[in-house]
Short mmCIF file of C-alpha atoms in Angstrom, two decimals:
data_model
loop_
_atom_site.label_atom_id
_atom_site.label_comp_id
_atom_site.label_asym_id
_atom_site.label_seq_id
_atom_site.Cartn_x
_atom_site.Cartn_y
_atom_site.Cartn_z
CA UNK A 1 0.00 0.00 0.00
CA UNK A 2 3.04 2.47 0.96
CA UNK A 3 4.27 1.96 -2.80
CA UNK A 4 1.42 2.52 -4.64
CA UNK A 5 0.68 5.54 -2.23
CA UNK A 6 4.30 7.14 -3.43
CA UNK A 7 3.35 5.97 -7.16
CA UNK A 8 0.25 8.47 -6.42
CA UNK A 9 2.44 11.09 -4.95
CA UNK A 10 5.16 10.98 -7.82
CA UNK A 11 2.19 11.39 -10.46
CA UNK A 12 0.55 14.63 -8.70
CA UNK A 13 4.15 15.89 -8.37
CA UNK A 14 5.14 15.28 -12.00
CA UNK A 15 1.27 16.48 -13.41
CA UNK A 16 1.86 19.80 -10.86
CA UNK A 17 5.19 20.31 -12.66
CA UNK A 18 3.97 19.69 -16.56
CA UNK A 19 0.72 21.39 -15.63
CA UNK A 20 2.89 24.65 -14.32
CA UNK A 21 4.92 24.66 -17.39
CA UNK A 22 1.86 24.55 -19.69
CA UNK A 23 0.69 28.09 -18.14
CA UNK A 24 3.93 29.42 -19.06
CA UNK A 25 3.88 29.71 -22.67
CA UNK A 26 0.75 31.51 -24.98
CA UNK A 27 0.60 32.00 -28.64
CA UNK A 28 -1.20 34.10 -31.03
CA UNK A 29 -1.58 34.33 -34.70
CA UNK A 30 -1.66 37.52 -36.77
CA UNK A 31 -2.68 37.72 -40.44
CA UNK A 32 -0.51 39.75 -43.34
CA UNK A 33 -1.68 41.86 -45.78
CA UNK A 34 0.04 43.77 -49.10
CA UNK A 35 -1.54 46.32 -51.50
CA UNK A 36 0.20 46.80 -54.72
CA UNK A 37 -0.40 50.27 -55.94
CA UNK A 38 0.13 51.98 -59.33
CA UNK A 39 3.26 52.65 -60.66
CA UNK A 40 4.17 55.94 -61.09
CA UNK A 41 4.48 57.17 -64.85
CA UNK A 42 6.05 60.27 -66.83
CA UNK A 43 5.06 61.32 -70.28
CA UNK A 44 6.25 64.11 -72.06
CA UNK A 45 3.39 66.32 -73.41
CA UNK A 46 5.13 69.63 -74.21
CA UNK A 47 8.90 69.97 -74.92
CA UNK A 48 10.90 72.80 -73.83
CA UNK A 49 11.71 75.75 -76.39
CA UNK A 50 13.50 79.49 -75.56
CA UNK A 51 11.83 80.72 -78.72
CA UNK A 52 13.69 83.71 -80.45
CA UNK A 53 16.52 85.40 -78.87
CA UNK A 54 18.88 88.19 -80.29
CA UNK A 55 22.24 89.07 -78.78
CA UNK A 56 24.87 91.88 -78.60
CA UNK A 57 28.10 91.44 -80.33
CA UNK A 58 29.72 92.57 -77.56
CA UNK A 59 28.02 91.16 -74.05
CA UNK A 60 26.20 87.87 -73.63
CA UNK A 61 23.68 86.88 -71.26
CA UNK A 62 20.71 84.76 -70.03
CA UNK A 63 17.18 83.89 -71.11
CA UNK A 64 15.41 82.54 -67.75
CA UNK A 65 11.91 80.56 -69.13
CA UNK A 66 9.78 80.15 -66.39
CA UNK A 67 7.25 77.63 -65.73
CA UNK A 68 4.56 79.11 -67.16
CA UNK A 69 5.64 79.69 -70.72
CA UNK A 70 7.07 82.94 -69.89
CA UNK A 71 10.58 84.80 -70.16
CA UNK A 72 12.68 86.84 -69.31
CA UNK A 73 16.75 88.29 -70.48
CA UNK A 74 19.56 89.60 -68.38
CA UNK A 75 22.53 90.84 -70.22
CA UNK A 76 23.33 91.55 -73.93
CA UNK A 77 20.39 89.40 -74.51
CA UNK A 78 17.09 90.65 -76.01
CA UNK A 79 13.35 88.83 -76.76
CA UNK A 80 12.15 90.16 -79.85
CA UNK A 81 8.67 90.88 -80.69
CA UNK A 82 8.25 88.41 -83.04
CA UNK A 83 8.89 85.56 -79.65
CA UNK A 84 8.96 82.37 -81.84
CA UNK A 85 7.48 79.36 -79.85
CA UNK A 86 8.17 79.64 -76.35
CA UNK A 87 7.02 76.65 -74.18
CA UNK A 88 8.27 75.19 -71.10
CA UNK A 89 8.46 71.47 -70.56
CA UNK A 90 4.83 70.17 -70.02
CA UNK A 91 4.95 66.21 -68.44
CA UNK A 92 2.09 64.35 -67.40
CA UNK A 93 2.75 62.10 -64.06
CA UNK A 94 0.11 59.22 -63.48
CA UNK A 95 0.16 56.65 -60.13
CA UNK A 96 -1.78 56.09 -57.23
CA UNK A 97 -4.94 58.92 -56.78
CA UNK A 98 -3.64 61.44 -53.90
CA UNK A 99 0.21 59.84 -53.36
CA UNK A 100 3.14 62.19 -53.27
CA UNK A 101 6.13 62.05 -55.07
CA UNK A 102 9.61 63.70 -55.63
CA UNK A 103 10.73 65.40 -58.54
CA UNK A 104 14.41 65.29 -59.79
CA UNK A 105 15.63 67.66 -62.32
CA UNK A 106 19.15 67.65 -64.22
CA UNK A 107 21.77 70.39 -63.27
CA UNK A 108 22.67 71.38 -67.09
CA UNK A 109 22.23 70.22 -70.36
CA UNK A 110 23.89 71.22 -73.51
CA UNK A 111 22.21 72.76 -76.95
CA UNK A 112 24.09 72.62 -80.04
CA UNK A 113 23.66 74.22 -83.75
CA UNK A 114 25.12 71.13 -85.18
CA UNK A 115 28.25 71.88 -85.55
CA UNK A 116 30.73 73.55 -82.79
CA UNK A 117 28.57 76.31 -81.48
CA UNK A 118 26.67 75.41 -78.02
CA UNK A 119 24.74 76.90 -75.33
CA UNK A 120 24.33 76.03 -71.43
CA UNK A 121 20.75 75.68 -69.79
CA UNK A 122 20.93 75.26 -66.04
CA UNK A 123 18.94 75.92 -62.84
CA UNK A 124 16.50 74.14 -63.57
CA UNK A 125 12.56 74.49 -62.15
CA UNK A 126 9.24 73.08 -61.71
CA UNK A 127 6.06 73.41 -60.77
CA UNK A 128 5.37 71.80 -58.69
CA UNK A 129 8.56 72.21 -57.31
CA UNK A 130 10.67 69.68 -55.19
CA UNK A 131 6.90 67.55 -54.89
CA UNK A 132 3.72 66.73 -56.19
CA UNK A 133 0.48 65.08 -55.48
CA UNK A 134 -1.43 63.44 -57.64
CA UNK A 135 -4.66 64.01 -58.15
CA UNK A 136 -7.99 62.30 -57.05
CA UNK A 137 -7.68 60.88 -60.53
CA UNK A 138 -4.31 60.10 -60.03
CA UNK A 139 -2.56 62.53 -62.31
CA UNK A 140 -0.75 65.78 -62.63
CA UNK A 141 0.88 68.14 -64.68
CA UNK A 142 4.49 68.91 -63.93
CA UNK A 143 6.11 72.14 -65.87
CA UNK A 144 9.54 72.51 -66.12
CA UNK A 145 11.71 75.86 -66.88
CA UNK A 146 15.67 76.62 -67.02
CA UNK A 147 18.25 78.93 -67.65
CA UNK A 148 19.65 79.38 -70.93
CA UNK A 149 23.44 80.90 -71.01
CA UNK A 150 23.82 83.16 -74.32
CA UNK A 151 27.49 84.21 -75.96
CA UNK A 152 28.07 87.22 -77.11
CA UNK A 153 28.03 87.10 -80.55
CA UNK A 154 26.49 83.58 -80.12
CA UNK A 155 26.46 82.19 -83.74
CA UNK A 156 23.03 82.35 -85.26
CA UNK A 157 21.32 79.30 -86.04
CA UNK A 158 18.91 76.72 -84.63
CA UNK A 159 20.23 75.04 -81.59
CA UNK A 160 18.84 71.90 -79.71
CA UNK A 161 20.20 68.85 -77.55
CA UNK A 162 21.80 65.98 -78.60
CA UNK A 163 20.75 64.33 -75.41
CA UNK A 164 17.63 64.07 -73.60
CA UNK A 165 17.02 66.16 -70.63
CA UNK A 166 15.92 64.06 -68.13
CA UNK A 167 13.44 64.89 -65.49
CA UNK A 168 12.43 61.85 -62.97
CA UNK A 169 9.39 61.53 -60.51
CA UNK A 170 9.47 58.49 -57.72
CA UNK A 171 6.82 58.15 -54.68
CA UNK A 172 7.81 59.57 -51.44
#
């Protein structure tokens, strides 16, 4: 009888133990979710022209287009009356309605009559500036202006860049 009352004290002592040790650990789950949104999207619509520009012989000087088609000359450089086609850069940028985004312009970019005459555009804007939002209807339009550096006695002829001038958009 004394064993099987120690067989009977050895189980409640070793259930106590394994039923303390059960209370110790807990678990949960969680669930995971992902949303894939639209990418974001840059189309040219309008591209970038300084129009007509006249220069002295003797002093050169800037043409500043703004972001709203408009211009203005420091310098030896005049805007005749006759203006040409004068246009900033006009992009359309599509993604998810309401998201931001950033905007990154180039620092120059190089125009070119073809043969060994150039000009400089720099300083570079838009509007919006640094960001955007897009739109209920997930779009916007981005303008985009810059400085153009004139010569004196810059040769005359058409000029235009060999290279793209790239502006880029990302989500913030």
């Amino acid at each position: 009888m004394k064993n099987i009352a120690k067989v009977f004290v050895a189980a409640a002592v070793v259930l106590g133990c394994s039923s303390t040790s059960s209370f110790a650990q807990a678990s949960a789950t969680a669930s995971a979710t992902a949303n894939i949104i639209t990418p974001i999207t840059i189309a040219l619509v309008t591209n970038m022209n300084f129009g007509n520009i006249a220069v002295s012989p003797t002093s050169g000087g800037t043409v500043v287009l703004g972001t709203g088609n408009s211009r203005t000359s420091t310098g030896g450089v005049t805007l005749p009356s006759t203006t040409g086609t004068v246009a900033s850069a006009s992009f359309t940028v599509s993604g998810t309605a309401s998201f931001t985004y950033a905007i990154t312009l180039p620092s120059s970019a190089t125009l070119s009559d073809g043969s060994s005459h150039t000009m400089t555009m720099g300083t570079f804007t838009s509007s919006p500036s640094s960001t955007g939002t897009l739109s209920s209807g997930g779009t916007q339009t981005l303008t985009v202006g810059a400085t153009l550096t004139v010569a004196a006695a810059q040769a005359p002829n058409s000029y235009s860049n060999a290279t793209a001038v790239p502006v880029t958009v990302n989500y913030n």
